Tab-separated table of N, CA and C in Angstrom:
chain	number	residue	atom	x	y	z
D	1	UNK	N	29.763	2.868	37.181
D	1	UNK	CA	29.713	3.698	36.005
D	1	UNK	C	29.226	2.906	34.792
D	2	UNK	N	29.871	1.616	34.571
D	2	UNK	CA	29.301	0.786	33.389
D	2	UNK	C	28.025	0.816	33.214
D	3	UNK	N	27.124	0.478	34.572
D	3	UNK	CA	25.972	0.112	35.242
D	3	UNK	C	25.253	1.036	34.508
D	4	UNK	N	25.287	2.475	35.234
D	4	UNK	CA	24.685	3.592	35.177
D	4	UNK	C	24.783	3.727	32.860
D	5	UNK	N	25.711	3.370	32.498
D	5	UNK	CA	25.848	3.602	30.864
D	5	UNK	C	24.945	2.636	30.478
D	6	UNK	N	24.969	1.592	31.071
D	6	UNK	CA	24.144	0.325	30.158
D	6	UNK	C	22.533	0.708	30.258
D	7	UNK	N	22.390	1.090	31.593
D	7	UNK	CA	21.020	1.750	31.492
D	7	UNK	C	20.766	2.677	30.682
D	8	UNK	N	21.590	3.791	30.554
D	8	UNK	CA	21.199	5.183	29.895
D	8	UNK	C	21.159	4.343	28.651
D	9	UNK	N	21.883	3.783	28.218
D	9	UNK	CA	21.816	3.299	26.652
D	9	UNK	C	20.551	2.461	26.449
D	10	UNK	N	19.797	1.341	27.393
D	10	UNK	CA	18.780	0.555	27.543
D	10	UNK	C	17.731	1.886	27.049
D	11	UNK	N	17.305	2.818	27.508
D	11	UNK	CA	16.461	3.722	27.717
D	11	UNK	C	16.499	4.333	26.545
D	12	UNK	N	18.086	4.805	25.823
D	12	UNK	CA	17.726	5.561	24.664
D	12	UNK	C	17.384	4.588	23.405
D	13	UNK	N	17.694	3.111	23.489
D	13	UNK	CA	17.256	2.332	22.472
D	13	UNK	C	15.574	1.962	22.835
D	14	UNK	N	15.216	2.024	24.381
D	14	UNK	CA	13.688	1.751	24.349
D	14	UNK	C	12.904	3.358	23.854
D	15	UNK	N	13.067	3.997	24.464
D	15	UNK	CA	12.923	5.596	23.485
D	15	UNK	C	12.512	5.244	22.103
D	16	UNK	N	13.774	5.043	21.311
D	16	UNK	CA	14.230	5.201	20.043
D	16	UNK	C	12.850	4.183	19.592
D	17	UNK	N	12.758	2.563	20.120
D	17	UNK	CA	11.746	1.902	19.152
D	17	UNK	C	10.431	2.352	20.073
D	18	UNK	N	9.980	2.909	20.875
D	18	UNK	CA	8.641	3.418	21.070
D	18	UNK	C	8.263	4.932	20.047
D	19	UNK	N	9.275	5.156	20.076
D	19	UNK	CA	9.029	6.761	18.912
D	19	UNK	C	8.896	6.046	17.320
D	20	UNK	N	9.468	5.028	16.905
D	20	UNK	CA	9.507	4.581	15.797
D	20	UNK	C	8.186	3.573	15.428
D	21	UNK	N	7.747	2.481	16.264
D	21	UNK	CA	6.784	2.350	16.732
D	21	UNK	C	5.315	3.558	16.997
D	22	UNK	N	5.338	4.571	17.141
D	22	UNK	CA	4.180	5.698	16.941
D	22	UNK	C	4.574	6.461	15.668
D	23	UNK	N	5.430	6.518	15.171
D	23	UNK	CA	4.923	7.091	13.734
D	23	UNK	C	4.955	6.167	12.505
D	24	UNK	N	4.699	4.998	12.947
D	24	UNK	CA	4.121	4.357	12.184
D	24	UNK	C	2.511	4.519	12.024
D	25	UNK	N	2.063	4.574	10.167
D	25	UNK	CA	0.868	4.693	9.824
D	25	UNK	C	0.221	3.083	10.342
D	26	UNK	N	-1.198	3.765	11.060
D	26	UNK	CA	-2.334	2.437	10.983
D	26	UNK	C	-2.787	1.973	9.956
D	27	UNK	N	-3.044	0.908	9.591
D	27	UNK	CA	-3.792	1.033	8.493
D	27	UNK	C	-5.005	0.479	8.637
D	28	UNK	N	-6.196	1.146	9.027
D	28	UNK	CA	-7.634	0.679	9.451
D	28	UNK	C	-7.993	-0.064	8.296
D	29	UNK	N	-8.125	-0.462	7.439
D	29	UNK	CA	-8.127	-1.243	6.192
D	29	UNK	C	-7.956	-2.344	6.694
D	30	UNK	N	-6.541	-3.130	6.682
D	30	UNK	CA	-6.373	-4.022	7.279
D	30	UNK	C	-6.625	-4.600	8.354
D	31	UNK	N	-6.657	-3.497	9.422
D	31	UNK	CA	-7.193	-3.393	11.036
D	31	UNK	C	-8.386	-4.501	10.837
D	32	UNK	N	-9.723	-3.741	10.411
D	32	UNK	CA	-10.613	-4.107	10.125
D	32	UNK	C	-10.705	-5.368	9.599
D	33	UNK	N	-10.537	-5.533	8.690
D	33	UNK	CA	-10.270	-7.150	7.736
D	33	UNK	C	-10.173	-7.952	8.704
D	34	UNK	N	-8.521	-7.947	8.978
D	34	UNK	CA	-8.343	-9.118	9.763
D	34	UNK	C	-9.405	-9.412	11.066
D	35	UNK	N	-10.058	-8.353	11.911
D	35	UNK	CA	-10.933	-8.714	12.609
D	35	UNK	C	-12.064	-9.157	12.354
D	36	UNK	N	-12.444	-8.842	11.087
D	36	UNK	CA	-13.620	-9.481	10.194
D	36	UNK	C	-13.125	-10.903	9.801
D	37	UNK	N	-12.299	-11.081	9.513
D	37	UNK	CA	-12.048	-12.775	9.058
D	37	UNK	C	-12.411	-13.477	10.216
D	38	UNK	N	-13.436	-14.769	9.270
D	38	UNK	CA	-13.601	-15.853	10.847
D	38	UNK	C	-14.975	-15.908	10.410
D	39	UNK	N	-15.206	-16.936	11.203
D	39	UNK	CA	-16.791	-17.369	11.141
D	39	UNK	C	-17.864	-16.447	12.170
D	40	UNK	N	-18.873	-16.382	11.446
D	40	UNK	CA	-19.808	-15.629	12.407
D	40	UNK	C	-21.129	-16.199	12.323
D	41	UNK	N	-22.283	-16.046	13.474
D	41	UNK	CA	-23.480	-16.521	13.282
D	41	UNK	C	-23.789	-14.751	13.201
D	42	UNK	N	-24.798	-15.159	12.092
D	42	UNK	CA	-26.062	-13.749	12.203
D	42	UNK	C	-27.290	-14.361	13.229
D	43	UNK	N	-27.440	-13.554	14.316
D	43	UNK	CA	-28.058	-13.603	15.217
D	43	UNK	C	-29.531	-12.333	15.092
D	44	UNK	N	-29.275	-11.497	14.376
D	44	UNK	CA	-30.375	-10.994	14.394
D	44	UNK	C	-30.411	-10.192	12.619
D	45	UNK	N	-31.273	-9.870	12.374
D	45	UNK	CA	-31.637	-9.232	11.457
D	45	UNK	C	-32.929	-8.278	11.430
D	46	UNK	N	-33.132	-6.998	11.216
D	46	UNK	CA	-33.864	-5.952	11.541
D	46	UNK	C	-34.509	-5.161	10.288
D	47	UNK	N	-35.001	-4.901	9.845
D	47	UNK	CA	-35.758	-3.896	8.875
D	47	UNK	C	-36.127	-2.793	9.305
D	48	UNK	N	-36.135	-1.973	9.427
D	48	UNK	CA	-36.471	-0.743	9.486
D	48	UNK	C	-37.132	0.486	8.268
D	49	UNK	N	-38.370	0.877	8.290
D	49	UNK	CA	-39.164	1.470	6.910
D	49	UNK	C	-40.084	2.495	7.370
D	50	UNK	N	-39.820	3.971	6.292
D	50	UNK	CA	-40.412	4.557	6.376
D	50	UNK	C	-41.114	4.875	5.355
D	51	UNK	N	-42.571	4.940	4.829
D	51	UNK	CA	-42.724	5.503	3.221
D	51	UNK	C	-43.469	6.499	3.698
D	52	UNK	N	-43.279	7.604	2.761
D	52	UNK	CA	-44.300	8.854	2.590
D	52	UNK	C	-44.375	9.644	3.844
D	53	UNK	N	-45.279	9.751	4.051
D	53	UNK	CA	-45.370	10.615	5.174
D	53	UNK	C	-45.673	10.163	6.681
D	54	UNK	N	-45.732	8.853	6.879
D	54	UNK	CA	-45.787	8.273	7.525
D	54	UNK	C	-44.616	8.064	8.572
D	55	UNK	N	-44.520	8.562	9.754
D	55	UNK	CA	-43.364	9.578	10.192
D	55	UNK	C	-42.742	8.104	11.209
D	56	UNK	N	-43.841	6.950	11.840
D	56	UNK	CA	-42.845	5.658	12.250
D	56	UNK	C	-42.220	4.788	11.743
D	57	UNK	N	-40.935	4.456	12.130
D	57	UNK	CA	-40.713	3.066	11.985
D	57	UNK	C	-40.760	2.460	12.264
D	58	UNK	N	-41.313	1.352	11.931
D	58	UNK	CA	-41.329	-0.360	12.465
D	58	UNK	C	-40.364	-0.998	11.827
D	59	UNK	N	-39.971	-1.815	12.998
D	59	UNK	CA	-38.751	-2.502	13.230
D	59	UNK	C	-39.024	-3.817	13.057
D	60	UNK	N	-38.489	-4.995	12.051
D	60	UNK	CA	-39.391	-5.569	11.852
D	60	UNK	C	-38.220	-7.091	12.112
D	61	UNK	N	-37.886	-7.582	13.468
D	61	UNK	CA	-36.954	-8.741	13.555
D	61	UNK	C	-37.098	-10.048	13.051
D	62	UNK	N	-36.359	-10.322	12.790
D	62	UNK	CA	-36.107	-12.366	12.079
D	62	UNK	C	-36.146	-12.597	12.881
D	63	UNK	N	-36.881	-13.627	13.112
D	63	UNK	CA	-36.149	-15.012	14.446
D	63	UNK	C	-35.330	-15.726	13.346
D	64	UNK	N	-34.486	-17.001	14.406
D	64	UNK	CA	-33.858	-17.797	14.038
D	64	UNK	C	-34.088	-18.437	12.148
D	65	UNK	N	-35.032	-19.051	12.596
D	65	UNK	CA	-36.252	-19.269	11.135
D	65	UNK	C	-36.223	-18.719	10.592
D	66	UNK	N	-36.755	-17.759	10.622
D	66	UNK	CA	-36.568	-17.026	9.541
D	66	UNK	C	-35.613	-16.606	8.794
D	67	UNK	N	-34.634	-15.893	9.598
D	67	UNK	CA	-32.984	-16.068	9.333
D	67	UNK	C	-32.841	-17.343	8.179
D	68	UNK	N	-32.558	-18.570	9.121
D	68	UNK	CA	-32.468	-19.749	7.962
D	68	UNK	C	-33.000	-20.170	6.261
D	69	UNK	N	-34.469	-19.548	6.598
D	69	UNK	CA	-35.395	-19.393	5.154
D	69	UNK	C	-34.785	-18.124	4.272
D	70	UNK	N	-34.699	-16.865	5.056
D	70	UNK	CA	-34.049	-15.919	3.866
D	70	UNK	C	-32.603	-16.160	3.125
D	71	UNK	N	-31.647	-16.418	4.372
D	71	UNK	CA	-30.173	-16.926	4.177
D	71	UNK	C	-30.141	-18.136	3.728
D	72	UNK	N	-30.408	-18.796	4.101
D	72	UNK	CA	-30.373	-20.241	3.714
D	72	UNK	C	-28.899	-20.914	4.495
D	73	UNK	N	-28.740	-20.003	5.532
D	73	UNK	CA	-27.956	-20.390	6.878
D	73	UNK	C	-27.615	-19.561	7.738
D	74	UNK	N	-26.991	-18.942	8.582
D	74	UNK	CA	-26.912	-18.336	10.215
D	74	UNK	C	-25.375	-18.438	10.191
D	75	UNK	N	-24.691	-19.309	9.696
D	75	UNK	CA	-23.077	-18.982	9.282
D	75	UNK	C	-22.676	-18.728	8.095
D	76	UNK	N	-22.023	-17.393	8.698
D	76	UNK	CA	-20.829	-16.695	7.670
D	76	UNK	C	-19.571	-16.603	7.974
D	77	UNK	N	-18.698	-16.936	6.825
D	77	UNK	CA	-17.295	-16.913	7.106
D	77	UNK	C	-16.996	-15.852	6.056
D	78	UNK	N	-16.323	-15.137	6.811
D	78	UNK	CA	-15.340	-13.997	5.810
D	78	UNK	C	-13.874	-14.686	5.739
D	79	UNK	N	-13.622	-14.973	4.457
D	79	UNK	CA	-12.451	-15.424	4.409
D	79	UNK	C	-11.309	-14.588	3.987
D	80	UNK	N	-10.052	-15.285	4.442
D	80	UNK	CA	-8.893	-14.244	4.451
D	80	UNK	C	-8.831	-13.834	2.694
D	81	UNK	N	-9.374	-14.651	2.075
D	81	UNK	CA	-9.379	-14.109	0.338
D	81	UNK	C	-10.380	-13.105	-0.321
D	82	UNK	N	-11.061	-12.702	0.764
D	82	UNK	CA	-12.081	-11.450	0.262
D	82	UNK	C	-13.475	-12.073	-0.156
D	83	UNK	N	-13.606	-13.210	-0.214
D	83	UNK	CA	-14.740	-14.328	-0.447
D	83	UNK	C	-16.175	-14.546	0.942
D	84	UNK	N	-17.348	-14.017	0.656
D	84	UNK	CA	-17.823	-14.426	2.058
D	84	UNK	C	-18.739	-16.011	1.652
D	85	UNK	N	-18.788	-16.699	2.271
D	85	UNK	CA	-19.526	-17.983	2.066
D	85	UNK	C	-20.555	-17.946	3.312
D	86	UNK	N	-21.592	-18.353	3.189
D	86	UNK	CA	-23.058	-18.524	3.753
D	86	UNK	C	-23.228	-20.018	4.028
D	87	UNK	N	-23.021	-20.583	4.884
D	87	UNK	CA	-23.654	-22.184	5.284
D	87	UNK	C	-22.550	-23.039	4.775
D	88	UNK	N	-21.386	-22.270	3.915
D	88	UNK	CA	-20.575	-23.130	3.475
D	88	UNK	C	-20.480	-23.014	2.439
D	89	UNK	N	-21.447	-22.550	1.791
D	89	UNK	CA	-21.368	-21.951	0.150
D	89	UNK	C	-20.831	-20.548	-0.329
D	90	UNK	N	-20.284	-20.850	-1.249
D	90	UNK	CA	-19.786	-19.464	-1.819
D	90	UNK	C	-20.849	-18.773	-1.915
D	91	UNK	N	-20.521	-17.303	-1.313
D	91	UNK	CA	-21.678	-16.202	-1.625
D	91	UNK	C	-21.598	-15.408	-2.521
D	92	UNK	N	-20.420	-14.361	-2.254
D	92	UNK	CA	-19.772	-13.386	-2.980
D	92	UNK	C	-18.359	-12.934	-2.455
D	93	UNK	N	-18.376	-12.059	-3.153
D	93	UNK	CA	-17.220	-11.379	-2.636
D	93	UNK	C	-17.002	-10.048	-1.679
D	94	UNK	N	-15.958	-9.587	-0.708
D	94	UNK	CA	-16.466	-8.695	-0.281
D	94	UNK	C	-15.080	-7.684	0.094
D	95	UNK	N	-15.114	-6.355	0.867
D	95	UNK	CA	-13.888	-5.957	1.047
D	95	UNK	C	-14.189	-4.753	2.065
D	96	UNK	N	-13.164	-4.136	2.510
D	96	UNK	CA	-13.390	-2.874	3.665
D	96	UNK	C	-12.696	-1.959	2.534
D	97	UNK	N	-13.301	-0.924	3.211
D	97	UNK	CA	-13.422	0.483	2.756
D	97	UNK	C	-12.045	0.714	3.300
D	98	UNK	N	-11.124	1.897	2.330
D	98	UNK	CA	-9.668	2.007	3.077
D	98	UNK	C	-10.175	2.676	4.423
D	99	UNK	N	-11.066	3.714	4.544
D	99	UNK	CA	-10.859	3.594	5.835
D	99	UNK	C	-11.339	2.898	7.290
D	100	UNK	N	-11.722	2.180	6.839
D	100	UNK	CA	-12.369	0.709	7.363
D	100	UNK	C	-13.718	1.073	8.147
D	101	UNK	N	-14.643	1.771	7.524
D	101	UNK	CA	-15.877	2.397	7.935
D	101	UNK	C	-16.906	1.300	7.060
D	102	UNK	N	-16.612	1.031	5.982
D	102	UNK	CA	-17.773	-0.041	5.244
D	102	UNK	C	-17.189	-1.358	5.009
D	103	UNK	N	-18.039	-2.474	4.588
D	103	UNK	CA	-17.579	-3.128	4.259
D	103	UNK	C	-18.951	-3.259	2.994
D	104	UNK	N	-17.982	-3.609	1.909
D	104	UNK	CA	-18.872	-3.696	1.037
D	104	UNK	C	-19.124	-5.023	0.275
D	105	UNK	N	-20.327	-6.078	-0.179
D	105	UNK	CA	-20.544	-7.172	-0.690
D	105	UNK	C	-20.624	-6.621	-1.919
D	106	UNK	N	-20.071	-7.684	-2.933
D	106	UNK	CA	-20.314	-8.071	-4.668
D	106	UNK	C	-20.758	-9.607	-5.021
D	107	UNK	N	-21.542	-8.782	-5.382
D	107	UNK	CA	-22.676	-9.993	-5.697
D	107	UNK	C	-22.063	-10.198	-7.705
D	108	UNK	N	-21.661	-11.186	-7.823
D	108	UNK	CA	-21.460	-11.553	-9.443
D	108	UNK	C	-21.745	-12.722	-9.471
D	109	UNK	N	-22.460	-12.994	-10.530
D	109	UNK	CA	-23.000	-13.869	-11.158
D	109	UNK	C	-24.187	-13.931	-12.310
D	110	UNK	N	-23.249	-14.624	-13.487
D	110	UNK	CA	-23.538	-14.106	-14.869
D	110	UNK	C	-25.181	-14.743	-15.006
D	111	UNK	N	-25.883	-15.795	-14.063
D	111	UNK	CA	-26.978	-16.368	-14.073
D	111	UNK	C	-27.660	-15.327	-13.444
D	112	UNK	N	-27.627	-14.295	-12.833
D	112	UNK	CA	-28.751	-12.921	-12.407
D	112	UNK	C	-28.979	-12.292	-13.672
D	113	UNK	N	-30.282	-11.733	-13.076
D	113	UNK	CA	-30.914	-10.723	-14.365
D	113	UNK	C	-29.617	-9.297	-14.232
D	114	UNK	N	-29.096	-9.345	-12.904
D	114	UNK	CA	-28.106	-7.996	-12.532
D	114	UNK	C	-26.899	-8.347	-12.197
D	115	UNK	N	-25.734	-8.090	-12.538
D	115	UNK	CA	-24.570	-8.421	-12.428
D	115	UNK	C	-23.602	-7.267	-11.653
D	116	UNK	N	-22.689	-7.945	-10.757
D	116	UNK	CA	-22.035	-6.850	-9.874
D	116	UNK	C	-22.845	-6.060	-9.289
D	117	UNK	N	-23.732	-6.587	-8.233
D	117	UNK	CA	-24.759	-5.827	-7.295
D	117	UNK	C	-23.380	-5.844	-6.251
D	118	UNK	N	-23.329	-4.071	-5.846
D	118	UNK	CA	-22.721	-3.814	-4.831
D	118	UNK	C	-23.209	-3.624	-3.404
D	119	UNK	N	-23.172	-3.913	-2.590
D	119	UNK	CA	-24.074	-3.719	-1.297
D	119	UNK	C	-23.086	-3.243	0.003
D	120	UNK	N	-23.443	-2.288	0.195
D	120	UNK	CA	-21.891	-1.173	0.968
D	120	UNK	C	-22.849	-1.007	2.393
D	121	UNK	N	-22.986	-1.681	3.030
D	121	UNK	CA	-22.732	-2.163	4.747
D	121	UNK	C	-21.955	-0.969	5.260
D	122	UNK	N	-22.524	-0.098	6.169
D	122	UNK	CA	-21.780	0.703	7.156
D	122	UNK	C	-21.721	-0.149	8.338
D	123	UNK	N	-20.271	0.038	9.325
D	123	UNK	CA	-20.196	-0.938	10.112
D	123	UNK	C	-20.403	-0.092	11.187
D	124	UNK	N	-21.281	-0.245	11.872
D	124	UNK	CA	-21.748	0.288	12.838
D	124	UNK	C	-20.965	-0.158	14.375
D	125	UNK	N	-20.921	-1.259	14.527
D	125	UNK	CA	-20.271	-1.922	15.915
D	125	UNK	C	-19.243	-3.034	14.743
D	126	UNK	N	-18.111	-3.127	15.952
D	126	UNK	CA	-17.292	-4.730	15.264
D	126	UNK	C	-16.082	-4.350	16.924
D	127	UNK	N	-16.401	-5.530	17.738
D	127	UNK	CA	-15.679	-6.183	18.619
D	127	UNK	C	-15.445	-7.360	18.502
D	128	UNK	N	-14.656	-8.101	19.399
D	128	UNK	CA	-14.058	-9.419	19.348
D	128	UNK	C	-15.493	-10.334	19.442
D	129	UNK	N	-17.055	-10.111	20.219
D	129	UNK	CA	-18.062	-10.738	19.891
D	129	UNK	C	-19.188	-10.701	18.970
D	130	UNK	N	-18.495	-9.474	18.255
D	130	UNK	CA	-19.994	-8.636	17.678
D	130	UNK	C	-19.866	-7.346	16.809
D	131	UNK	N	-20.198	-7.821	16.039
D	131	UNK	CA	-20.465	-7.261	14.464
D	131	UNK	C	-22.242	-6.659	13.993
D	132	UNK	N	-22.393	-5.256	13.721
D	132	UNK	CA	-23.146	-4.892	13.380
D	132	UNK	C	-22.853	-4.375	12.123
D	133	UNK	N	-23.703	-4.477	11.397
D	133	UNK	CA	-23.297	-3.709	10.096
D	133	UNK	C	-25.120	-3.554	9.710
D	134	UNK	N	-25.323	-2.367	9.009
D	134	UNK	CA	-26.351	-1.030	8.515
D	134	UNK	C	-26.425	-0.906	6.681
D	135	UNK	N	-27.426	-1.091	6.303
D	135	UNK	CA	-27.014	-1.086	4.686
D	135	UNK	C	-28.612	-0.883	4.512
D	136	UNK	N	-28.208	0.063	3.463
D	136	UNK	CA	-29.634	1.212	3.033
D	136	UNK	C	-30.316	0.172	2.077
D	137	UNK	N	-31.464	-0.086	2.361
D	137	UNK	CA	-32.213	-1.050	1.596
D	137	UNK	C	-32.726	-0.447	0.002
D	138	UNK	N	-32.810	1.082	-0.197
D	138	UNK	CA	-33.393	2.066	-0.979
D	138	UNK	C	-32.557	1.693	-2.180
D	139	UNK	N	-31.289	1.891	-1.758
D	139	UNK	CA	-30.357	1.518	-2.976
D	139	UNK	C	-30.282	0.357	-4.006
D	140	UNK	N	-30.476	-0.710	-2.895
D	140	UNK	CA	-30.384	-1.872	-3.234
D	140	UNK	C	-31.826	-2.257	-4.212
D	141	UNK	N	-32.959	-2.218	-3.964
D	141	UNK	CA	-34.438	-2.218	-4.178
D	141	UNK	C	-34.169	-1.742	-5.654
D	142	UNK	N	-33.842	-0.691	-5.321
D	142	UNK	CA	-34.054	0.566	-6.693
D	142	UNK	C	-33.267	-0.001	-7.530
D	143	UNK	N	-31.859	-0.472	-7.660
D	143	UNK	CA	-31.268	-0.947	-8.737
D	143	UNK	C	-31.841	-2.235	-9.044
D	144	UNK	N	-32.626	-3.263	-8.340
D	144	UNK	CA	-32.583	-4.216	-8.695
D	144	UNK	C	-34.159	-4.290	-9.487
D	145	UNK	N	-35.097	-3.469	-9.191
D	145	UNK	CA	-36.112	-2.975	-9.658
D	145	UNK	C	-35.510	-2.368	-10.806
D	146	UNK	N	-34.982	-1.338	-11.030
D	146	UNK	CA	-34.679	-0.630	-12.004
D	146	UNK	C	-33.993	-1.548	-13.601
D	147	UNK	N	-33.318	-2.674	-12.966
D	147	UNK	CA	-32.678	-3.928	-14.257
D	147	UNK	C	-33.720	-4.210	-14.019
D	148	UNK	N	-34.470	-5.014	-13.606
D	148	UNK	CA	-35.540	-6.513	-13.405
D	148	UNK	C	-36.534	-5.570	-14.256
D	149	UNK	N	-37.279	-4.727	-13.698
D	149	UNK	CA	-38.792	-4.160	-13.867
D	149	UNK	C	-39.007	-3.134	-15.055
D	150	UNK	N	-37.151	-2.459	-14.912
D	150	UNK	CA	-37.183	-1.283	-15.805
D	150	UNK	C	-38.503	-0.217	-15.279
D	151	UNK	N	-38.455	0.176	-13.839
D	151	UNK	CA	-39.553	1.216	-13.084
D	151	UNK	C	-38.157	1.736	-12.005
D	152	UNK	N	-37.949	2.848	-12.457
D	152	UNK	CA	-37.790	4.181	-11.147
D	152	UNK	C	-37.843	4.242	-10.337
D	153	UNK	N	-37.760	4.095	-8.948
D	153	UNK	CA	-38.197	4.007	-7.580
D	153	UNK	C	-37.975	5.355	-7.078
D	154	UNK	N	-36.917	6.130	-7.717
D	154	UNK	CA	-36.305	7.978	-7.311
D	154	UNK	C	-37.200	8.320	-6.459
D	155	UNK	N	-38.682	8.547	-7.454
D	155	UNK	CA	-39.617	9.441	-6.834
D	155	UNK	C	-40.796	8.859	-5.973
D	156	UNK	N	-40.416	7.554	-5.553
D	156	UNK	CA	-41.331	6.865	-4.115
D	156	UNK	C	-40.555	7.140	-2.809
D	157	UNK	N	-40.984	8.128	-2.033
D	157	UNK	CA	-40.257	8.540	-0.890
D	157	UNK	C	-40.464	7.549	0.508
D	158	UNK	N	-40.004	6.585	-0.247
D	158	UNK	CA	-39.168	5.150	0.593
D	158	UNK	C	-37.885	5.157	1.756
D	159	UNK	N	-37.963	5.370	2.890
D	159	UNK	CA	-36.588	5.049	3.376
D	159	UNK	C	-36.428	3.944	4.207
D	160	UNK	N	-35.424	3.005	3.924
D	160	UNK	CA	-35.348	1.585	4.536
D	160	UNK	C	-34.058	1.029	5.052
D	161	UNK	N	-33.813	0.646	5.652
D	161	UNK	CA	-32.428	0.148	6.150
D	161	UNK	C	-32.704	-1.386	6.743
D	162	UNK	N	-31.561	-2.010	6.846
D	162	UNK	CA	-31.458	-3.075	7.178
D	162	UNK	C	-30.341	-3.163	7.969
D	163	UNK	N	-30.529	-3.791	9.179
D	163	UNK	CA	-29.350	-4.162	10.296
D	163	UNK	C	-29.565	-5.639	9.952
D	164	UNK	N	-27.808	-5.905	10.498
D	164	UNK	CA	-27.329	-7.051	10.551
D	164	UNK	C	-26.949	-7.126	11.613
D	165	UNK	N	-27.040	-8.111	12.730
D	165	UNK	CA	-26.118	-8.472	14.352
D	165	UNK	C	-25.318	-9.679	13.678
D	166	UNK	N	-24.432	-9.897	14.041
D	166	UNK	CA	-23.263	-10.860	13.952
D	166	UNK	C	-22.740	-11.053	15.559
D	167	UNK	N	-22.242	-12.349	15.784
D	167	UNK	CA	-22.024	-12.703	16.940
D	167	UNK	C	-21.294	-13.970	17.099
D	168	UNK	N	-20.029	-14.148	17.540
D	168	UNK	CA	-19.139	-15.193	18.041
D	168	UNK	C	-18.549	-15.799	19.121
């Protein structure tokens, strides 16, 4: 009889923390983050452009080299302080979207012609080897044209994106 109680009781306390345990909120925010923290190589980089009426895209890949010449390195660390560094150098700053769908870069620094350039990365893939992230080049262009040049880009029917591969 003891036997048979110690079990029933084992069962209603494993019950009790598996039910308490599922209604607990996720918080993809954090989810995300923490799997983003850590060093990563960018392994590929992609362009993608359409202007006008011109209905293909060409896809336009980095090699290695190239990678190195635009970045000015192939490692990134997202650090647990919201900081991403490039080769070892401070880059910017960065953060996930609460619902952990973007991750977005801030670019500050009072030596640019543009200050607080935001750059909002949709994350397309993120596993334990591999990180993709998608970020509309249109946006980016246009504001930085728009401080620098003081010219409009609205009405040039431009569409551009940029992939990122990440890989560990």
């Amino acid at each position: 009889m003891k036997k048979q109680l110690w079990i029933i009781t084992s069962l209603i306390v494993a019950m009790t923390f598996a039910l308490f345990e599922s209604c607990q909120e996720e918080d993809p925010q954090k989810e995300i983050t923490d799997h983003i923290e850590g060093t990563w190589t960018l392994t590929q980089a992609t362009a993608a452009y359409k202007l006008a009426y011109i209905q293909d895209q060409v896809r336009t890949p980095l090699n290695n080299r190239a990678l190195q010449s635009v970045f000015g390195s192939t490692t990134f660390t997202f650090g647990e302080n919201g900081r991403l560094s490039v080769g070892g150098n401070d880059a910017c700053a960065y953060q996930v979207s609460e619902d952990g769908k973007t991750l977005t870069m801030i670019i500050s620094d009072e030596s640019l012609p543009i200050n607080n350039i935001m750059l909002v990365n949709d994350i397309l893939e993120l596993t334990d080897t591999r990180m993709e992230l998608s970020l509309s080049a249109n946006e980016v262009v246009s504001i930085i044209v728009k401080e620098v040049l003081d010219l409009d880009l609205s009405t040039i029917p431009l569409d551009a994106t940029v992939s990122l591969v990440f890989t560990r």
